[in-house]
Coordinates of C-alpha atoms in Angstrom, one line a residue:
X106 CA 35.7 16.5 5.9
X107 CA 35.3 13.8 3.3
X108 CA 33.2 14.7 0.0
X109 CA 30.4 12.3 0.4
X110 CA 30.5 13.6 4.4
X111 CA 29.6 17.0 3.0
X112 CA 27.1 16.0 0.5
X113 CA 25.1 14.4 2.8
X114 CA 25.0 17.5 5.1
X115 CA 24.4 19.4 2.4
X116 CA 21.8 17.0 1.1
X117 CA 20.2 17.0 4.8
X118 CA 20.3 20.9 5.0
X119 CA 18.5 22.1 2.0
X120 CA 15.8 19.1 2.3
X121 CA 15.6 20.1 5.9
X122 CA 14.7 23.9 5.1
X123 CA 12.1 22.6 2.4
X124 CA 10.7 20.6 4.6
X125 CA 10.1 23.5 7.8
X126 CA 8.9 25.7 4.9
X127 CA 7.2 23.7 2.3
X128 CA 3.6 25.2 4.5
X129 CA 2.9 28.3 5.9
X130 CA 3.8 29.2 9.5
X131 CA 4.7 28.6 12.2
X132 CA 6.5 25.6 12.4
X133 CA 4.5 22.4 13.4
X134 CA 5.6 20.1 15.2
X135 CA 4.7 17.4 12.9
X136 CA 7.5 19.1 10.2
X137 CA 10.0 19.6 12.9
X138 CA 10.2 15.8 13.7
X139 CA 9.7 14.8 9.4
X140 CA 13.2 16.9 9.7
X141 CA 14.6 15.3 12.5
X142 CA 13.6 12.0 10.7
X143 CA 15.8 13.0 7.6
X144 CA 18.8 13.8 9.3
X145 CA 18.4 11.2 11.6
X146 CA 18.7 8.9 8.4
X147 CA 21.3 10.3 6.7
X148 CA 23.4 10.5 9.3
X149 CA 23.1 7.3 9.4
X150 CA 23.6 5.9 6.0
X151 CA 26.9 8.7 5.9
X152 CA 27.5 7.7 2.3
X153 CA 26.2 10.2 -0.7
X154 CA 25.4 7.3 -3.2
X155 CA 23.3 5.7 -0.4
X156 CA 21.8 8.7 0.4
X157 CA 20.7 9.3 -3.2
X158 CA 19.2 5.7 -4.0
X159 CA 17.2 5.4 -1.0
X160 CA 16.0 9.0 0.3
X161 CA 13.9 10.7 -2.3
X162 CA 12.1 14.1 -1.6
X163 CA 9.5 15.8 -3.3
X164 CA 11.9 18.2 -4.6
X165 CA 14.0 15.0 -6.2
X166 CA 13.5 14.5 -10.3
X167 CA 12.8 10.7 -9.9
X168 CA 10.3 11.7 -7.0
X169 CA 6.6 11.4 -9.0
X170 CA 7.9 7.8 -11.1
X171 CA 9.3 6.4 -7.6
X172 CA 6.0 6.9 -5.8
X173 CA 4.5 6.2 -9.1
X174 CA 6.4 3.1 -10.4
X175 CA 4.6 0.1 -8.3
X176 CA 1.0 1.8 -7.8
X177 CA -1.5 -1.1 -9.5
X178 CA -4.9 0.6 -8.9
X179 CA -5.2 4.6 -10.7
X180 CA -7.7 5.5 -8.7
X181 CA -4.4 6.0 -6.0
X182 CA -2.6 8.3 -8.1
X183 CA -4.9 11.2 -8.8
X184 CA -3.8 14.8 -8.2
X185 CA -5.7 14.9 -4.9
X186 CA -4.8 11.4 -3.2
X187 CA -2.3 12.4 -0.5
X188 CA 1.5 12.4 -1.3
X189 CA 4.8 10.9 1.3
X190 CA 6.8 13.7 2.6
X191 CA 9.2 11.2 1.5
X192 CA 9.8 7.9 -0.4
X193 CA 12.7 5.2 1.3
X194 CA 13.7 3.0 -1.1
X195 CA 16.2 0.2 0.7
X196 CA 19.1 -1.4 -1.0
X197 CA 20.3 -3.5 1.7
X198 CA 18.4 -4.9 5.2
X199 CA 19.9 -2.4 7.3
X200 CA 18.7 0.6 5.4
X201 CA 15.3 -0.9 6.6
X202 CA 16.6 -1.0 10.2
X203 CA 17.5 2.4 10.0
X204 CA 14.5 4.1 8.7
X205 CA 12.4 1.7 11.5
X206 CA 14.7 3.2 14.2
X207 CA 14.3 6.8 13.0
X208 CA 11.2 6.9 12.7
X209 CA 10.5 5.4 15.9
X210 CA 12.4 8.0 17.4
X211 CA 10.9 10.8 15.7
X212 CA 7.3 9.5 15.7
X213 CA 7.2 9.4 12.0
X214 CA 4.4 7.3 10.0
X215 CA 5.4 4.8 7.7
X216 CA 3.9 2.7 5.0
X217 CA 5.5 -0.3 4.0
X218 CA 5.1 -1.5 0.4
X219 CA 6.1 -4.3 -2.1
X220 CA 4.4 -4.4 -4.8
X221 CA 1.5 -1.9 -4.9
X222 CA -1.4 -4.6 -5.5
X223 CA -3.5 -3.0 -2.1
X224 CA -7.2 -3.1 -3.2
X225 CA -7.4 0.3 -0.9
X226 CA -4.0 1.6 -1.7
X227 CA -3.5 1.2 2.6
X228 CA 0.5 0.7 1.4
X229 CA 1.3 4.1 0.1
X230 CA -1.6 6.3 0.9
X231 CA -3.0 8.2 4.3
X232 CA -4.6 10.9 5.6
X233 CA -2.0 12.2 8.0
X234 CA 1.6 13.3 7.0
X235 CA 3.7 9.9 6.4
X236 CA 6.9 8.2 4.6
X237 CA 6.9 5.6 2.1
X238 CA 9.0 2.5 2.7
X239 CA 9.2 0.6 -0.8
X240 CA 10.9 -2.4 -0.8
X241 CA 11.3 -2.9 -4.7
X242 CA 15.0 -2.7 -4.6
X243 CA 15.2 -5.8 -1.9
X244 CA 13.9 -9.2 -4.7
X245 CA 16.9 -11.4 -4.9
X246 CA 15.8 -14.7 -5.1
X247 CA 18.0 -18.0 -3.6
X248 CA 17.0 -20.8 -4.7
X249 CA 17.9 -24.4 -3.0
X250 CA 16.3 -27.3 -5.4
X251 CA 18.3 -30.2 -3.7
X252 CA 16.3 -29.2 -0.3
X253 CA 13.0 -28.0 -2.2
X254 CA 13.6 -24.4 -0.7
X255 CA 14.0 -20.9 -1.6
X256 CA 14.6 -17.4 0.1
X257 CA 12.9 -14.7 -1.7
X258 CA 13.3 -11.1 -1.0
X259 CA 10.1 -9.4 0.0
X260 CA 10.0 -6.9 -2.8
X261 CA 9.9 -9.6 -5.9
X262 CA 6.9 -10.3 -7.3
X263 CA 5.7 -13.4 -7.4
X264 CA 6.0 -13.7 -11.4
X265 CA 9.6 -13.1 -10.6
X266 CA 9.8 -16.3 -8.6
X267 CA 8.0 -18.3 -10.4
X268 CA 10.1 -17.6 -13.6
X269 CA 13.3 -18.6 -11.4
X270 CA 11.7 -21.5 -10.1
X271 CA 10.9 -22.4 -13.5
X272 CA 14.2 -21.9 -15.0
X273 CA 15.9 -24.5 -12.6
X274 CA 13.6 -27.0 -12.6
X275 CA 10.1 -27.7 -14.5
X276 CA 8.5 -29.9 -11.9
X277 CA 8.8 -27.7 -8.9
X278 CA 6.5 -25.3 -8.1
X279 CA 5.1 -22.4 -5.5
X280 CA 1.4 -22.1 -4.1
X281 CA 0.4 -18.4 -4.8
X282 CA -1.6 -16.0 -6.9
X283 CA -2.3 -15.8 -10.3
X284 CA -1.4 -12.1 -11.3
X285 CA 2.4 -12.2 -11.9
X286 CA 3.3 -8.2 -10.5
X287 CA 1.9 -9.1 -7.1
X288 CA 4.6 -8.3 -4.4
X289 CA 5.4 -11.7 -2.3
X290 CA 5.4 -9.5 0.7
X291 CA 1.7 -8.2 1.3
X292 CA 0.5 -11.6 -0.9
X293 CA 2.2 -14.2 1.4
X294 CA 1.3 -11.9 4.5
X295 CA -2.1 -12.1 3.9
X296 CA -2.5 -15.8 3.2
X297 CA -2.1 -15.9 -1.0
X298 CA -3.6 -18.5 -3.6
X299 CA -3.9 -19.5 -7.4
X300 CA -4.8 -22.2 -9.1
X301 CA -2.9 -24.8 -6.8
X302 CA -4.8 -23.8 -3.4
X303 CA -7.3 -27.1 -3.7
X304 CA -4.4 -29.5 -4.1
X305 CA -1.7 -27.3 -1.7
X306 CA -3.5 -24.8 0.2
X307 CA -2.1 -21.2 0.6
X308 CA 1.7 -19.8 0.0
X309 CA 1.7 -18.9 3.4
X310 CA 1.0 -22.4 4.3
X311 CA 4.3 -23.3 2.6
X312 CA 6.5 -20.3 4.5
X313 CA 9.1 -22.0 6.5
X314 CA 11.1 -19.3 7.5
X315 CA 11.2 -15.1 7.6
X316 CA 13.8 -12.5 7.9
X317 CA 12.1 -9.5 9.3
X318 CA 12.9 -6.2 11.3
X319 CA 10.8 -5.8 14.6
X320 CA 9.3 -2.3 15.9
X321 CA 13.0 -1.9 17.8
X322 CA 14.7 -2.2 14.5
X323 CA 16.2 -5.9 15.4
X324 CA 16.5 -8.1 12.0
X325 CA 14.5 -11.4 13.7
X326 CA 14.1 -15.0 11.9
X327 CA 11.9 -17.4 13.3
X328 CA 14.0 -19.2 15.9
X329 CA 14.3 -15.1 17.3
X330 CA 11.0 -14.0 17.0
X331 CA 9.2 -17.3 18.9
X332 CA 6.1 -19.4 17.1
X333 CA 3.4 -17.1 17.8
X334 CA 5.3 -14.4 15.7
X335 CA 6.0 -16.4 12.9
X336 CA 2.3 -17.5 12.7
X337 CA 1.0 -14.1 12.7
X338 CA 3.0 -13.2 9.5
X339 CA 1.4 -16.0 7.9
X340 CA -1.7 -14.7 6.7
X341 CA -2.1 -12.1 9.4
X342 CA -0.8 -9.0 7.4
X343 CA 2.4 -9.0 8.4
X344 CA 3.0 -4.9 8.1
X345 CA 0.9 -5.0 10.8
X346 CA 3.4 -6.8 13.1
X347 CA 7.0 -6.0 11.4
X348 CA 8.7 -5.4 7.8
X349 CA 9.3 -8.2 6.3
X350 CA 12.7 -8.5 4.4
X351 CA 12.3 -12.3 2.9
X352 CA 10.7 -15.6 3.4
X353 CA 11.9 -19.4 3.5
X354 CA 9.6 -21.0 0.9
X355 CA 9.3 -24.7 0.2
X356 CA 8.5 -25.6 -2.8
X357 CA 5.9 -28.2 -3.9
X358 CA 6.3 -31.1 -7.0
X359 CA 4.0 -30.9 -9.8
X360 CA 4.0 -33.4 -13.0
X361 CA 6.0 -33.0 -15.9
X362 CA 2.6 -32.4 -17.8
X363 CA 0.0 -30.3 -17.0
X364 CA -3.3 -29.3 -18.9
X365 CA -5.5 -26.1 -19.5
X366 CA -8.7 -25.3 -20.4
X367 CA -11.6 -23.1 -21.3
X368 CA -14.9 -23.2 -22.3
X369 CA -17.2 -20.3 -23.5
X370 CA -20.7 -19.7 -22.8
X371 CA -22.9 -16.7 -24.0
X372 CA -25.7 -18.2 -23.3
X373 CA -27.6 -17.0 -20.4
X374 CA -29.7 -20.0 -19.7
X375 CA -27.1 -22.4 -20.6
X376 CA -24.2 -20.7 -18.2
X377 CA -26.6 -20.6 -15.8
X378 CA -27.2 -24.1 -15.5
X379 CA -23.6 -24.8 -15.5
X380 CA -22.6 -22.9 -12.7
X381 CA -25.6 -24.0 -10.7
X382 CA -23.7 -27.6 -10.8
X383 CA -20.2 -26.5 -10.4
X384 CA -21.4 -25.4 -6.8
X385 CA -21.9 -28.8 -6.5
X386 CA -19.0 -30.3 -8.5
X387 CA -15.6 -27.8 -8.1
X388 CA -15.0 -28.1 -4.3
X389 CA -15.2 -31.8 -3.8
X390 CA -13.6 -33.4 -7.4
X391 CA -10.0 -34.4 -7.3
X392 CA -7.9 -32.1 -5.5
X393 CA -6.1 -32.2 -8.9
X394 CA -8.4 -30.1 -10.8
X395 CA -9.2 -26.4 -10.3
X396 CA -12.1 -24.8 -12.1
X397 CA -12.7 -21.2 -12.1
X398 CA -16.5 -19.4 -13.3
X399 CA -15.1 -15.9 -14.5
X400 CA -18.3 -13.5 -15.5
X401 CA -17.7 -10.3 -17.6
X402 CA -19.0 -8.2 -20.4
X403 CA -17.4 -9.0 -24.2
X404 CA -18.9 -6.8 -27.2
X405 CA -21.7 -6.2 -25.2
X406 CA -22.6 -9.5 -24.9
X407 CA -22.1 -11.7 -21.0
X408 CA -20.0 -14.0 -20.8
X409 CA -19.0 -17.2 -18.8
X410 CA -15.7 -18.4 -19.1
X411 CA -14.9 -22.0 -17.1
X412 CA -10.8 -22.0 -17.0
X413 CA -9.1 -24.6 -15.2
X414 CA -5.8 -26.1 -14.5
X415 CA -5.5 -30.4 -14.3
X416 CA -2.1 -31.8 -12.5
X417 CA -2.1 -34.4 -15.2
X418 CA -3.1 -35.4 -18.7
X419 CA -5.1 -34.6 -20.9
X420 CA -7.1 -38.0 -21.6
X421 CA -7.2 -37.8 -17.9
X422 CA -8.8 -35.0 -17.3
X423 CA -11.7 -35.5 -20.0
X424 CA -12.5 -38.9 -18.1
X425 CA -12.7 -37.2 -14.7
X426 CA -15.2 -34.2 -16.0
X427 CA -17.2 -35.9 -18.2
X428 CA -17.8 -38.5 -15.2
X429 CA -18.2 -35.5 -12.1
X430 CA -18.9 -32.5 -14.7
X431 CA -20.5 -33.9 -17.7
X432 CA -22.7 -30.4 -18.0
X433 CA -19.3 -28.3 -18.6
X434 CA -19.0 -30.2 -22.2
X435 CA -15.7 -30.2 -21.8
X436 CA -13.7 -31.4 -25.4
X437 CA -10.1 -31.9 -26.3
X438 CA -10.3 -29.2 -28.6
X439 CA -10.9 -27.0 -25.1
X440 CA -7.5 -28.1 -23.8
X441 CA -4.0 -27.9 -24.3
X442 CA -0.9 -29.4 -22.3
X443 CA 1.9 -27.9 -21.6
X444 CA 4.4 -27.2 -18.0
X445 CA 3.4 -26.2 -14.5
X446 CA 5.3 -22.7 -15.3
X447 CA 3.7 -22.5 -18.9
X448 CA 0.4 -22.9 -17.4
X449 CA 1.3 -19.2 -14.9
X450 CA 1.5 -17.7 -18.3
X451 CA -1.5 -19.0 -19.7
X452 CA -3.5 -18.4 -16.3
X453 CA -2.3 -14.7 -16.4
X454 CA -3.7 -14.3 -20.2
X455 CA -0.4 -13.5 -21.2
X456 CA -0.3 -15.5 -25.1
X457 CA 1.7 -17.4 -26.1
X458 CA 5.1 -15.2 -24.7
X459 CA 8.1 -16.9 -23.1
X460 CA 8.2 -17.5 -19.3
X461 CA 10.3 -14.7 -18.9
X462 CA 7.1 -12.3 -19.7
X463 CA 6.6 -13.3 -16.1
X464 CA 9.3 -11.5 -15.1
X465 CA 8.8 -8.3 -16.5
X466 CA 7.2 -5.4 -14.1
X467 CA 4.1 -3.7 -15.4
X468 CA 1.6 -1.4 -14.4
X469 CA -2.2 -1.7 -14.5
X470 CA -4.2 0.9 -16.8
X471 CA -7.7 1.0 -15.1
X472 CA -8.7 1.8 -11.6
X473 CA -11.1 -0.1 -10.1
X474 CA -12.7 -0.9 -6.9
X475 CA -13.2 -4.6 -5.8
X476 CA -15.3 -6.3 -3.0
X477 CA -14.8 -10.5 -1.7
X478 CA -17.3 -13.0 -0.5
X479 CA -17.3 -16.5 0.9
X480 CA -20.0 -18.6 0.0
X481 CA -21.5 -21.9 2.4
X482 CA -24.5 -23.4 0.6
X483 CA -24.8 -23.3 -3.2
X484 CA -26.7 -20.4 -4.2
X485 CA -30.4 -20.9 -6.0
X486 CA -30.3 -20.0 -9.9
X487 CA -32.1 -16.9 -9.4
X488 CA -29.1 -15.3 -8.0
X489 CA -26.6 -16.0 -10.6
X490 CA -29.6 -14.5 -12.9
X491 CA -28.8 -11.3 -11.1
X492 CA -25.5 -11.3 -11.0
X493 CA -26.1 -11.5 -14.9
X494 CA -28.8 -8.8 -15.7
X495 CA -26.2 -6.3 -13.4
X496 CA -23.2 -6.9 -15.8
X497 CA -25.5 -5.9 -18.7
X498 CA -25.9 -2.1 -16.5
X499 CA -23.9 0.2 -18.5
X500 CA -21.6 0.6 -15.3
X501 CA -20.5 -2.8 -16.0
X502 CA -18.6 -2.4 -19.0
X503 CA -15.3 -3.7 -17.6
X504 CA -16.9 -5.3 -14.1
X505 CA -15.9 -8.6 -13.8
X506 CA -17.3 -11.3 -11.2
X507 CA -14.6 -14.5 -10.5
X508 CA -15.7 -17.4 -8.4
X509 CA -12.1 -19.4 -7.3
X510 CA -13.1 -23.0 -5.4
X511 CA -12.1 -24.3 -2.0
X512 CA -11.5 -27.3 -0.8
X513 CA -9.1 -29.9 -1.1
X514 CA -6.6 -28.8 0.9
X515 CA -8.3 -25.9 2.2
X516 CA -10.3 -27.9 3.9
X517 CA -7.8 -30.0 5.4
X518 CA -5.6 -27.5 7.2
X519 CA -7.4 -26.4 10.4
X520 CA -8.4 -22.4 10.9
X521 CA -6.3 -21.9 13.7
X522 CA -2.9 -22.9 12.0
X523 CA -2.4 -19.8 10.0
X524 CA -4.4 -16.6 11.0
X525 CA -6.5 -17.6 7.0
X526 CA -10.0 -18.0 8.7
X527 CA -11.6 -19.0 5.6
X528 CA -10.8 -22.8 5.4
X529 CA -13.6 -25.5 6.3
X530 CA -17.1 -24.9 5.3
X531 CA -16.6 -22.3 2.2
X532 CA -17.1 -23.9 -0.6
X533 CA -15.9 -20.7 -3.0
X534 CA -15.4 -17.2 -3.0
X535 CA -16.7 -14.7 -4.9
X536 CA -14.7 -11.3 -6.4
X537 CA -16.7 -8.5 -7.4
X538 CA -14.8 -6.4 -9.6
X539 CA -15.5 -3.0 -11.6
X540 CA -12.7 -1.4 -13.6
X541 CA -13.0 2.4 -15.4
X542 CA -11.3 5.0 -16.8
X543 CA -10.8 8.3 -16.0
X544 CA -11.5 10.5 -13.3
X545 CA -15.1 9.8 -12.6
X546 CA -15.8 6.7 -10.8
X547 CA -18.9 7.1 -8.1
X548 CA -21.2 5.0 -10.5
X549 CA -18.8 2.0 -10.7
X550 CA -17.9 2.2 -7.0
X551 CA -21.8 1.9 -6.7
X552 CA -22.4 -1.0 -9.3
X553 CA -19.6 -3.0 -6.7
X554 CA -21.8 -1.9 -3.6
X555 CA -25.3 -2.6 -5.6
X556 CA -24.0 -6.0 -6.9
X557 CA -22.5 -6.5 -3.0
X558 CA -25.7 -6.0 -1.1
X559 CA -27.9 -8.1 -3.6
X560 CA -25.8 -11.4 -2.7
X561 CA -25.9 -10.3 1.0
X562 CA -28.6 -13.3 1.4
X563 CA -26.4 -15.9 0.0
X564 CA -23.1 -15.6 1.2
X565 CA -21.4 -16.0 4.8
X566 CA -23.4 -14.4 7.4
X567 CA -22.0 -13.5 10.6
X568 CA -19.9 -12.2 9.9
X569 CA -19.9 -11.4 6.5
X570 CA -16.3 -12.5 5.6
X571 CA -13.7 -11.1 3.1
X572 CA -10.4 -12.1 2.4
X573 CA -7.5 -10.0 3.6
X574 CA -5.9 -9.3 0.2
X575 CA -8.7 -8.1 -1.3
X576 CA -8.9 -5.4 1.3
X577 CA -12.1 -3.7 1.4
X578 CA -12.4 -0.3 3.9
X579 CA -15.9 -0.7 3.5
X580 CA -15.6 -3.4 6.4
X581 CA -14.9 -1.1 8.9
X582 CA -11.7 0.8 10.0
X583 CA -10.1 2.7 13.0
X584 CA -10.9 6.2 12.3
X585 CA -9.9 7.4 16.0
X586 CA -13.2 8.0 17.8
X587 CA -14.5 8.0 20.9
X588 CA -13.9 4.4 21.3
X589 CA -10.6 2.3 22.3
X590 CA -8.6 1.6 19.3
X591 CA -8.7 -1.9 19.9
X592 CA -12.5 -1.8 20.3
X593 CA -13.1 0.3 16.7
X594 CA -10.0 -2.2 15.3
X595 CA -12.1 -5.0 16.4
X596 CA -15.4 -3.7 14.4
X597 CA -13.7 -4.9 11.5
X598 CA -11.1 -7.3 12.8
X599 CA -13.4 -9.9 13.8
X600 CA -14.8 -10.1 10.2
X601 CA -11.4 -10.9 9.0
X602 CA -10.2 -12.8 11.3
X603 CA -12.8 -14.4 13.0
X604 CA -11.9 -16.4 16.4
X605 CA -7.9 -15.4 15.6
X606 CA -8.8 -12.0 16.2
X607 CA -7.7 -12.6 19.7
X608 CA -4.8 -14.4 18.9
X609 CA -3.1 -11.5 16.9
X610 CA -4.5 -9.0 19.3
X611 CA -1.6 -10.7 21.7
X612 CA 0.7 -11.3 19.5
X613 CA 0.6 -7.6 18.7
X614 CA 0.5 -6.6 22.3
X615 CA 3.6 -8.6 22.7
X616 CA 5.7 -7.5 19.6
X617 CA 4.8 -4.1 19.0
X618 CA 2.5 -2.5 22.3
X619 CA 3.5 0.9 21.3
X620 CA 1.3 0.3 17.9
X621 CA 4.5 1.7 15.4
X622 CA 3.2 -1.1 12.8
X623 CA -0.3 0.4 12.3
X624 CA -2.6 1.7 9.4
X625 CA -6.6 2.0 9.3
X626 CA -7.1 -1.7 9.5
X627 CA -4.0 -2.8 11.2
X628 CA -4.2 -5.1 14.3
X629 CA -4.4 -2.8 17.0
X630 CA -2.6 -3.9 20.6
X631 CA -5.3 -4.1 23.8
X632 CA -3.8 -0.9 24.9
X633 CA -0.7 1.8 23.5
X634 CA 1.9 2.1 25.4
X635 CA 4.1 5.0 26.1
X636 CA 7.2 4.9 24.1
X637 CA 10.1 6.0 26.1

């Protein structure tokens, strides 16, 4: 027998009996099929150094900084939050197809994840025994600037691509988020936008293309898995459908020169008066300009902070605000230009580092707990007043409250294109945040829900929406009751998804009946099927 034969025997026997005896007995069932699971996979992989890089076991050294090294909210990592029976780490597509097909086989829950950015931690955390898939190790990044394109690896972050795109060429960009650790995988799944969604919509509006493995273990691209697949990925949540290995990107042109801004306001009555008119103002300007209202504590003082990005100059941009947004008082001294990628940095309150700080993988300090809301009709001054008096609570410390306008091309791209409900008709959304340290954190969780329910009369009604990334349990969840899954799923579906509810309901039916792709707010199939 070869040596690396015999160290994954080995390898599969002493895990095995850790496994049947790491509880007291007898033997459940549930440990008897986590062991089937492991030797299922190493059998497969029948290579030791495989073996070692992907299949980590509580027992393993590197186990606690593997399931550590990607989680981006603390409040996931306390002693008492519920631990894999094992971590997968992939180096290569078909180490995905094997762990899909073993743990079909074995009936073995798995949670997919990229980059750790999941507001409920939904990607590496349940309640019932289950196996982490992390797809860190699978972030190459091709990119094609003659035909505008690139393939990305699901497990890059989307600081990583942009710092590629920028080093080829400084007047392409990508549509997506702001925060630079933020796996492409769960951000482009669940829609994903930054300061170019008014002028180019959503990343996933710019996906072309995917390379994912089904619920049989098949590695599928578009032309395989048929349209109503591929649009389900696209702002659906695609762990709920498949894993996805990469997307086909195309990339968008930006000028040579772009310019930043910020202004300041401690004033109460002055920032109030400001927002008041950027309801009116930041949806329907130029699709070239993006303007943020960010609200948060600073030496015990509120503060408003108005940042924005122009697709253009400068002298521009003064003209255009001090003709649609004269109130802002907007200055040169307020602004500086620099490049599309130079402007990520900026946006991610990075300084003044290179663009390769984009690159770098870090981890956030401070849990907190975060709540979304999509706002119709301006809202009267009276209720930004009370979004103020709560961030002077002493909960609200490090609470933040970020308005990010629609528009533009949101507006343009109809609901039903991409399973993002939240196009025509919202003029903003609203992110309630509340950050802490520490153990204790009932009181901020409760500042979130105080600060949610006192804009309950302002925002979308009916239902009350929130955007899939910022996933929020609060909605609603499947919880196995009496119910159908599909009828509890659809207690909180419909508030994601609206009228495409139905839509990924079938599509879901159709590419994975047997409901192997599935979490607490997963799309569930209209029935589950035996799996034979």
């Amino acid at each position: 027998m070869k040596l690396q034969s015999l160290f994954s025997y080995v390898l599969i026997f002493f895990t095995t009996i850790t496994l049947l005896l790491s509880s007291s007995h007898p033997v459940s069932a549930n440990q008897t099929n986590q062991a089937g699971f492991l030797q299922c996979l190493s059998l497969r992989f029948n290579d030791s150094n495989i073996v070692s890089r992907v299949i980590h076991t509580p027992n393993d050294t590197y186990f606690s900084s593997v399931l550590a090294s990607s989680i981006q909210n603390p409040r996931f990592s306390a002693p008492d939050t519920p631990k894999p029976v094992l971590i997968i780490t992939p180096v290569q597509p078909s180490d995905v197809q094997s762990a899909v097909k073993c743990a079909r086989r074995f009936d073995i829950h798995i949670r997919t994840r990229s980059g750790g950015h999941d507001y409920e931690g939904l990607s590496y955390v349940t309640h019932k025994p289950f196996v982490i898939l992390d797809l860190s190790n699978l972030r190459s990044i091709t990119i094609d600037v003659d035909n505008r394109s690139v393939w990305v690896q699901t497990g890059a972050t989307i600081g990583e691509l942009y710092y590629e795109i920028g080093k080829k060429n400084r007047t392409l960009a990508f549509p997506a988020g702001v925060c630079p650790t933020v796996g492409v995988g769960g951000h482009f799944s669940g829609g994903g936008y930054g300061t170019l969604l008014r002028k180019h919509g959503l990343a996933a509006d710019h996906v072309i293309d995917a390379r994912v493995v089904d619920a049989r273990g098949r590695i599928l691209e578009r032309r395989e898995m048929g349209e109503d697949f591929f649009w389900a990925i696209r702002g659906g949540g695609g762990s709920s459908f498949c894993v996805v290995l990469s997307w086909k990107i195309g990339l968008i042109n930006v000028p040579s020169t772009v310019t930043v801004f910020n202004v300041t306001k401690f004033s109460e009555q002055s920032s109030l008066k400001i927002i008041h008119r950027w309801q009116f103002v930041a949806d329907r300007v130029s699709d070239d300009l993006f303007i943020r209202v960010m609200l948060q504590r600073y030496k015990n003082m509120v503060r408003a902070s108005f940042p924005g990005l122009y697709l253009g100059s400068v002298n521009n941009l003064l003209g255009m605000v001090n003709r649609e947004f004269p109130e802002l008082g907007l200055v040169k001294d307020d602004c500086q230009e620099m490049s599309w990628i130079e402007s990520v940095v900026w946006f991610a309150e990075l300084g003044e580092e290179p663009i390769d700080v984009l690159s770098k993988r870090t981890r956030a300090l401070l849990a907190f707990k975060a709540k979304s809301d999509f706002v119709q009709e301006p809202m009267p001054e009276t209720a930004i007043s009370k979004l103020w008096r709560r961030l002077q609570e002493p909960e609200a410390e490090h609470a933040q409250l970020i308005f990010t306008p629609f528009g533009g091309k949101m507006s343009e791209i109809a609901d039903y294109e991409t399973p993002f409900p939240h196009r025509k008709g919202n003029m903003y959304e609203i992110q309630y945040l509340n950050y802490w340290r520490g153990d204790v954190k009932e009181k901020y969780m409760r500042w979130v829900e105080r600060v949610y329910e006192d804009m309950s009369e302002f925002v979308a009604k009916s239902p009350r929406g929130a955007y899939l990334n910022l996933r929020d349990l609060d909605l609603g969840m499947y919880v196995g009751g009496k119910g159908s899954k599909y009828e509890e799923g659809k207690s909180w579906g419909v508030k994601y998804f609206k009228n495409n509810f139905e839509r990924l309901v079938r599509v879901k039916t159709s590419v994975d009946p047997f409901d192997f792709f599935c979490d607490e707010q997963s799309i569930p199939p209209f029935k589950s099927v035996e799996v034979i």
